[in-house]
mmCIF file of C-alpha atoms in Angstrom:
data_model
loop_
_atom_site.group_PDB
_atom_site.id
_atom_site.type_symbol
_atom_site.label_atom_id
_atom_site.label_comp_id
_atom_site.label_asym_id
_atom_site.label_seq_id
_atom_site.Cartn_x
_atom_site.Cartn_y
_atom_site.Cartn_z
ATOM 1 C CA UNK A 1 -12.214 -8.158 8.881
ATOM 2 C CA UNK A 2 -12.694 -5.730 6.152
ATOM 3 C CA UNK A 3 -12.248 -7.266 2.710
ATOM 4 C CA UNK A 4 -11.365 -5.077 -0.369
ATOM 5 C CA UNK A 5 -11.857 -6.648 -3.791
ATOM 6 C CA UNK A 6 -10.374 -4.935 -6.798
ATOM 7 C CA UNK A 7 -10.836 -6.072 -10.471
ATOM 8 C CA UNK A 8 -9.432 -6.721 -12.886
ATOM 9 C CA UNK A 9 -6.265 -7.915 -11.503
ATOM 10 C CA UNK A 10 -4.528 -7.509 -15.022
ATOM 11 C CA UNK A 11 -5.647 -4.997 -17.627
ATOM 12 C CA UNK A 12 -4.021 -4.577 -21.046
ATOM 13 C CA UNK A 13 -5.566 -1.888 -23.036
ATOM 14 C CA UNK A 14 -4.839 -0.064 -26.291
ATOM 15 C CA UNK A 15 -3.891 3.617 -26.270
ATOM 16 C CA UNK A 16 -6.835 5.743 -26.795
ATOM 17 C CA UNK A 17 -9.326 3.432 -25.139
ATOM 18 C CA UNK A 18 -11.340 3.836 -22.010
ATOM 19 C CA UNK A 19 -11.678 1.534 -19.233
ATOM 20 C CA UNK A 20 -12.780 1.204 -15.506
ATOM 21 C CA UNK A 21 -11.190 -0.393 -12.549
ATOM 22 C CA UNK A 22 -13.536 -1.489 -9.751
ATOM 23 C CA UNK A 23 -12.998 -1.542 -5.986
ATOM 24 C CA UNK A 24 -15.570 -3.123 -3.768
ATOM 25 C CA UNK A 25 -15.314 -3.255 0.078
ATOM 26 C CA UNK A 26 -17.218 -5.100 2.689
ATOM 27 C CA UNK A 27 -17.640 -2.780 5.596
ATOM 28 C CA UNK A 28 -19.049 0.785 5.733
ATOM 29 C CA UNK A 29 -16.543 3.387 5.156
ATOM 30 C CA UNK A 30 -16.852 7.054 4.076
ATOM 31 C CA UNK A 31 -13.459 7.274 2.745
ATOM 32 C CA UNK A 32 -11.280 5.476 0.077
ATOM 33 C CA UNK A 33 -7.809 6.182 -1.400
ATOM 34 C CA UNK A 34 -6.258 5.385 -4.712
ATOM 35 C CA UNK A 35 -2.568 4.803 -5.217
ATOM 36 C CA UNK A 36 -0.447 4.147 -8.098
ATOM 37 C CA UNK A 37 2.857 2.305 -8.197
ATOM 38 C CA UNK A 38 5.402 2.339 -10.898
ATOM 39 C CA UNK A 39 8.038 -0.489 -10.702
ATOM 40 C CA UNK A 40 10.588 0.192 -8.103
ATOM 41 C CA UNK A 41 8.974 3.345 -7.028
ATOM 42 C CA UNK A 42 6.898 4.464 -4.078
ATOM 43 C CA UNK A 43 3.109 4.104 -3.780
ATOM 44 C CA UNK A 44 1.953 7.544 -5.074
ATOM 45 C CA UNK A 45 -1.297 8.931 -3.840
ATOM 46 C CA UNK A 46 -3.623 9.633 -6.731
ATOM 47 C CA UNK A 47 -6.973 10.451 -5.055
ATOM 48 C CA UNK A 48 -8.459 10.832 -1.563
ATOM 49 C CA UNK A 49 -12.209 10.304 -1.639
ATOM 50 C CA UNK A 50 -13.863 11.576 1.438
ATOM 51 C CA UNK A 51 -17.533 11.427 1.159
ATOM 52 C CA UNK A 52 -20.357 9.541 -0.583
ATOM 53 C CA UNK A 53 -20.770 10.830 -4.125
ATOM 54 C CA UNK A 54 -17.267 12.271 -4.198
ATOM 55 C CA UNK A 55 -15.756 12.544 -7.611
ATOM 56 C CA UNK A 56 -12.194 13.630 -8.447
ATOM 57 C CA UNK A 57 -10.397 13.954 -11.785
ATOM 58 C CA UNK A 58 -6.763 14.407 -12.603
ATOM 59 C CA UNK A 59 -5.925 14.223 -16.357
ATOM 60 C CA UNK A 60 -7.164 10.968 -17.834
ATOM 61 C CA UNK A 61 -8.040 9.575 -14.484
ATOM 62 C CA UNK A 62 -11.298 10.062 -12.677
ATOM 63 C CA UNK A 63 -12.228 8.365 -9.362
ATOM 64 C CA UNK A 64 -15.737 8.183 -7.654
ATOM 65 C CA UNK A 65 -16.901 6.853 -4.564
ATOM 66 C CA UNK A 66 -20.516 5.346 -3.737
ATOM 67 C CA UNK A 67 -20.456 4.493 0.092
ATOM 68 C CA UNK A 68 -24.017 2.973 -0.032
ATOM 69 C CA UNK A 69 -22.875 0.530 -2.720
ATOM 70 C CA UNK A 70 -19.408 0.195 -1.091
ATOM 71 C CA UNK A 71 -17.931 0.691 -4.398
ATOM 72 C CA UNK A 72 -15.313 2.954 -5.993
ATOM 73 C CA UNK A 73 -14.262 3.222 -9.622
ATOM 74 C CA UNK A 74 -11.116 4.537 -11.204
ATOM 75 C CA UNK A 75 -12.008 5.407 -14.948
ATOM 76 C CA UNK A 76 -9.325 5.764 -17.533
ATOM 77 C CA UNK A 77 -10.099 7.958 -20.519
ATOM 78 C CA UNK A 78 -8.171 7.706 -23.699
ATOM 79 C CA UNK A 79 -5.339 5.707 -22.181
ATOM 80 C CA UNK A 80 -1.614 6.579 -23.005
ATOM 81 C CA UNK A 81 1.377 4.594 -22.284
ATOM 82 C CA UNK A 82 2.600 6.530 -19.236
ATOM 83 C CA UNK A 83 -0.492 5.409 -17.358
ATOM 84 C CA UNK A 84 0.997 1.903 -17.360
ATOM 85 C CA UNK A 85 1.426 1.062 -13.622
ATOM 86 C CA UNK A 86 -0.262 -0.786 -10.794
ATOM 87 C CA UNK A 87 -3.132 0.778 -9.163
ATOM 88 C CA UNK A 88 -4.381 0.029 -5.621
ATOM 89 C CA UNK A 89 -7.492 1.156 -3.831
ATOM 90 C CA UNK A 90 -7.222 1.271 -0.027
ATOM 91 C CA UNK A 91 -9.892 1.733 2.747
ATOM 92 C CA UNK A 92 -8.917 3.077 6.105
ATOM 93 C CA UNK A 93 -10.303 1.463 9.201
ATOM 94 C CA UNK A 94 -8.874 2.111 12.675
ATOM 95 C CA UNK A 95 -4.982 2.594 12.274
ATOM 96 C CA UNK A 96 -4.472 0.813 9.073
ATOM 97 C CA UNK A 97 -5.301 0.615 5.421
ATOM 98 C CA UNK A 98 -6.910 -2.299 3.896
ATOM 99 C CA UNK A 99 -5.882 -2.713 0.257
ATOM 100 C CA UNK A 100 -7.243 -4.323 -2.810
ATOM 101 C CA UNK A 101 -5.017 -6.745 -4.646
ATOM 102 C CA UNK A 102 -3.908 -4.135 -7.175
ATOM 103 C CA UNK A 103 -4.633 -3.806 -10.907
ATOM 104 C CA UNK A 104 -1.608 -4.153 -13.087
ATOM 105 C CA UNK A 105 -2.313 -1.895 -16.171
ATOM 106 C CA UNK A 106 -0.368 -2.030 -19.323
ATOM 107 C CA UNK A 107 -1.176 0.538 -22.132
ATOM 108 C CA UNK A 108 -0.066 -0.882 -25.500
ATOM 109 C CA UNK A 109 0.255 1.235 -28.730
ATOM 110 C CA UNK B 1 11.079 17.427 1.544
ATOM 111 C CA UNK B 2 12.294 13.874 1.418
ATOM 112 C CA UNK B 3 9.713 11.103 1.266
ATOM 113 C CA UNK B 4 9.695 7.778 2.999
ATOM 114 C CA UNK B 5 12.863 5.991 2.219
ATOM 115 C CA UNK B 6 13.506 2.278 2.454
ATOM 116 C CA UNK B 7 16.671 0.338 2.427
ATOM 117 C CA UNK B 8 17.655 -1.929 0.668
ATOM 118 C CA UNK B 9 15.584 -1.881 -2.504
ATOM 119 C CA UNK B 10 16.184 -5.494 -3.071
ATOM 120 C CA UNK B 11 17.461 -8.393 -0.910
ATOM 121 C CA UNK B 12 18.113 -12.041 -1.873
ATOM 122 C CA UNK B 13 18.909 -14.352 1.030
ATOM 123 C CA UNK B 14 19.074 -17.990 1.623
ATOM 124 C CA UNK B 15 16.397 -19.735 3.822
ATOM 125 C CA UNK B 16 17.563 -19.577 7.545
ATOM 126 C CA UNK B 17 19.511 -16.387 7.185
ATOM 127 C CA UNK B 18 18.783 -13.086 8.770
ATOM 128 C CA UNK B 19 17.631 -9.897 6.974
ATOM 129 C CA UNK B 20 17.104 -6.440 8.337
ATOM 130 C CA UNK B 21 15.030 -3.937 6.406
ATOM 131 C CA UNK B 22 15.165 -0.164 7.265
ATOM 132 C CA UNK B 23 12.694 2.609 6.853
ATOM 133 C CA UNK B 24 13.201 6.246 7.274
ATOM 134 C CA UNK B 25 9.888 8.087 7.517
ATOM 135 C CA UNK B 26 9.134 11.633 6.651
ATOM 136 C CA UNK B 27 10.500 13.982 9.286
ATOM 137 C CA UNK B 28 8.015 14.811 11.873
ATOM 138 C CA UNK B 29 5.726 12.012 11.371
ATOM 139 C CA UNK B 30 4.998 10.132 14.481
ATOM 140 C CA UNK B 31 3.161 7.318 12.831
ATOM 141 C CA UNK B 32 5.097 4.511 11.172
ATOM 142 C CA UNK B 33 3.550 1.555 9.562
ATOM 143 C CA UNK B 34 5.017 -1.716 7.903
ATOM 144 C CA UNK B 35 3.077 -3.480 5.293
ATOM 145 C CA UNK B 36 3.807 -6.496 3.107
ATOM 146 C CA UNK B 37 2.746 -7.749 -0.365
ATOM 147 C CA UNK B 38 3.148 -11.404 -0.956
ATOM 148 C CA UNK B 39 2.994 -13.071 -4.443
ATOM 149 C CA UNK B 40 0.831 -10.436 -6.136
ATOM 150 C CA UNK B 41 -1.857 -10.508 -3.406
ATOM 151 C CA UNK B 42 -3.099 -7.560 -1.534
ATOM 152 C CA UNK B 43 -0.784 -5.334 0.525
ATOM 153 C CA UNK B 44 -1.332 -6.323 4.220
ATOM 154 C CA UNK B 45 -0.842 -4.524 7.421
ATOM 155 C CA UNK B 46 2.041 -5.718 9.712
ATOM 156 C CA UNK B 47 2.363 -3.218 12.480
ATOM 157 C CA UNK B 48 2.076 0.385 13.583
ATOM 158 C CA UNK B 49 4.365 2.577 15.658
ATOM 159 C CA UNK B 50 3.466 5.773 17.364
ATOM 160 C CA UNK B 51 6.820 7.411 17.914
ATOM 161 C CA UNK B 52 8.902 4.542 19.469
ATOM 162 C CA UNK B 53 5.913 2.549 20.825
ATOM 163 C CA UNK B 54 4.158 -0.472 19.099
ATOM 164 C CA UNK B 55 0.566 0.636 18.778
ATOM 165 C CA UNK B 56 -0.574 -2.415 17.019
ATOM 166 C CA UNK B 57 1.445 -5.535 15.804
ATOM 167 C CA UNK B 58 -1.604 -7.610 15.001
ATOM 168 C CA UNK B 59 -0.490 -8.178 11.451
ATOM 169 C CA UNK B 60 2.924 -9.657 12.357
ATOM 170 C CA UNK B 61 2.910 -13.199 11.009
ATOM 171 C CA UNK B 62 4.968 -14.857 13.724
ATOM 172 C CA UNK B 63 7.852 -14.218 16.149
ATOM 173 C CA UNK B 64 10.511 -14.604 13.378
ATOM 174 C CA UNK B 65 9.655 -10.941 12.845
ATOM 175 C CA UNK B 66 10.868 -8.168 15.056
ATOM 176 C CA UNK B 67 10.245 -4.508 14.458
ATOM 177 C CA UNK B 68 11.895 -1.649 16.382
ATOM 178 C CA UNK B 69 11.812 2.080 16.210
ATOM 179 C CA UNK B 70 14.334 3.477 18.682
ATOM 180 C CA UNK B 71 14.132 7.019 19.353
ATOM 181 C CA UNK B 72 10.949 7.301 17.410
ATOM 182 C CA UNK B 73 12.773 8.106 14.140
ATOM 183 C CA UNK B 74 13.744 5.347 11.668
ATOM 184 C CA UNK B 75 12.491 1.843 11.953
ATOM 185 C CA UNK B 76 13.897 -1.726 11.263
ATOM 186 C CA UNK B 77 12.272 -4.969 10.538
ATOM 187 C CA UNK B 78 14.208 -7.959 11.182
ATOM 188 C CA UNK B 79 13.425 -11.398 9.674
ATOM 189 C CA UNK B 80 15.172 -14.252 11.620
ATOM 190 C CA UNK B 81 15.433 -16.822 10.366
ATOM 191 C CA UNK B 82 13.868 -16.271 7.125
ATOM 192 C CA UNK B 83 11.750 -18.773 5.510
ATOM 193 C CA UNK B 84 10.596 -19.040 1.804
ATOM 194 C CA UNK B 85 7.102 -17.766 2.546
ATOM 195 C CA UNK B 86 8.592 -14.405 3.773
ATOM 196 C CA UNK B 87 9.360 -13.401 0.259
ATOM 197 C CA UNK B 88 7.545 -10.340 -0.874
ATOM 198 C CA UNK B 89 7.601 -6.720 -0.992
ATOM 199 C CA UNK B 90 7.749 -4.709 2.267
ATOM 200 C CA UNK B 91 6.451 -1.367 2.397
ATOM 201 C CA UNK B 92 6.929 1.278 4.934
ATOM 202 C CA UNK B 93 4.501 4.115 5.410
ATOM 203 C CA UNK B 94 4.382 7.319 7.710
ATOM 204 C CA UNK B 95 1.630 9.812 8.575
ATOM 205 C CA UNK B 96 1.272 12.604 10.974
ATOM 206 C CA UNK B 97 -1.920 11.312 12.228
ATOM 207 C CA UNK B 98 -4.011 8.171 11.788
ATOM 208 C CA UNK B 99 -5.777 7.665 8.545
ATOM 209 C CA UNK B 100 -8.994 7.670 10.425
ATOM 210 C CA UNK B 101 -8.402 11.450 10.933
ATOM 211 C CA UNK B 102 -8.717 12.227 7.355
ATOM 212 C CA UNK B 103 -5.257 12.363 6.229
ATOM 213 C CA UNK B 104 -3.124 10.027 4.231
ATOM 214 C CA UNK B 105 -0.114 7.991 4.628
ATOM 215 C CA UNK B 106 2.876 8.370 2.491
ATOM 216 C CA UNK B 107 4.500 5.192 1.324
ATOM 217 C CA UNK B 108 8.193 4.145 0.517
ATOM 218 C CA UNK B 109 9.223 2.318 -2.582
ATOM 219 C CA UNK B 110 9.302 -0.972 -0.791
ATOM 220 C CA UNK B 111 11.973 -3.587 -0.296
ATOM 221 C CA UNK B 112 11.738 -6.641 -2.451
ATOM 222 C CA UNK B 113 12.838 -9.731 -0.392
ATOM 223 C CA UNK B 114 13.455 -12.929 -2.004
ATOM 224 C CA UNK B 115 14.304 -16.029 0.198
ATOM 225 C CA UNK B 116 15.677 -18.902 -1.791
#
């Protein structure tokens, strides 16, 4: 079974700081998704990474995929409060997604 | 366009009772999935419908869980009788084609189920 490890589980960071969330997976896959969830809201798709070396950026978030290392990173630049949420990485295999445990991010003033 | 909608948002029931969760997928999406997140762990696959047919129910934990999708539109997930370990957040997702086909699934907001 595909295993997806995400760390850290909890992240408290100050506004303006940078940080990286890591997502490792155990089986070859050339695609990976990042989702964000605000409390009580839907899982919102952030990035779809479709190939080795893919890098995507949206505002203060940048995601990358290294399929050889089976690693994806979500980098946060100059964090602001409205980035506080839970972030999940997910690897598709067959007809389902395999999710990481999620990273609960809190950005404090 | 409406997204994936789930009802109720929250449900608190006593052990032994029955609860039915509902999911309305995005219109036109043949694929519907149920997932569950228990106690802050990873979100895990429960089952997959293609239209009204169960394509894969390998993630269903036991026979207390029954999922249906009559007419290939909305789906229900019934837990009967509920046990304490069934507590968690149940997510529904829909997609036009499989994730393998380089598209993505759209998720609902989840139903938080608490069994006391």
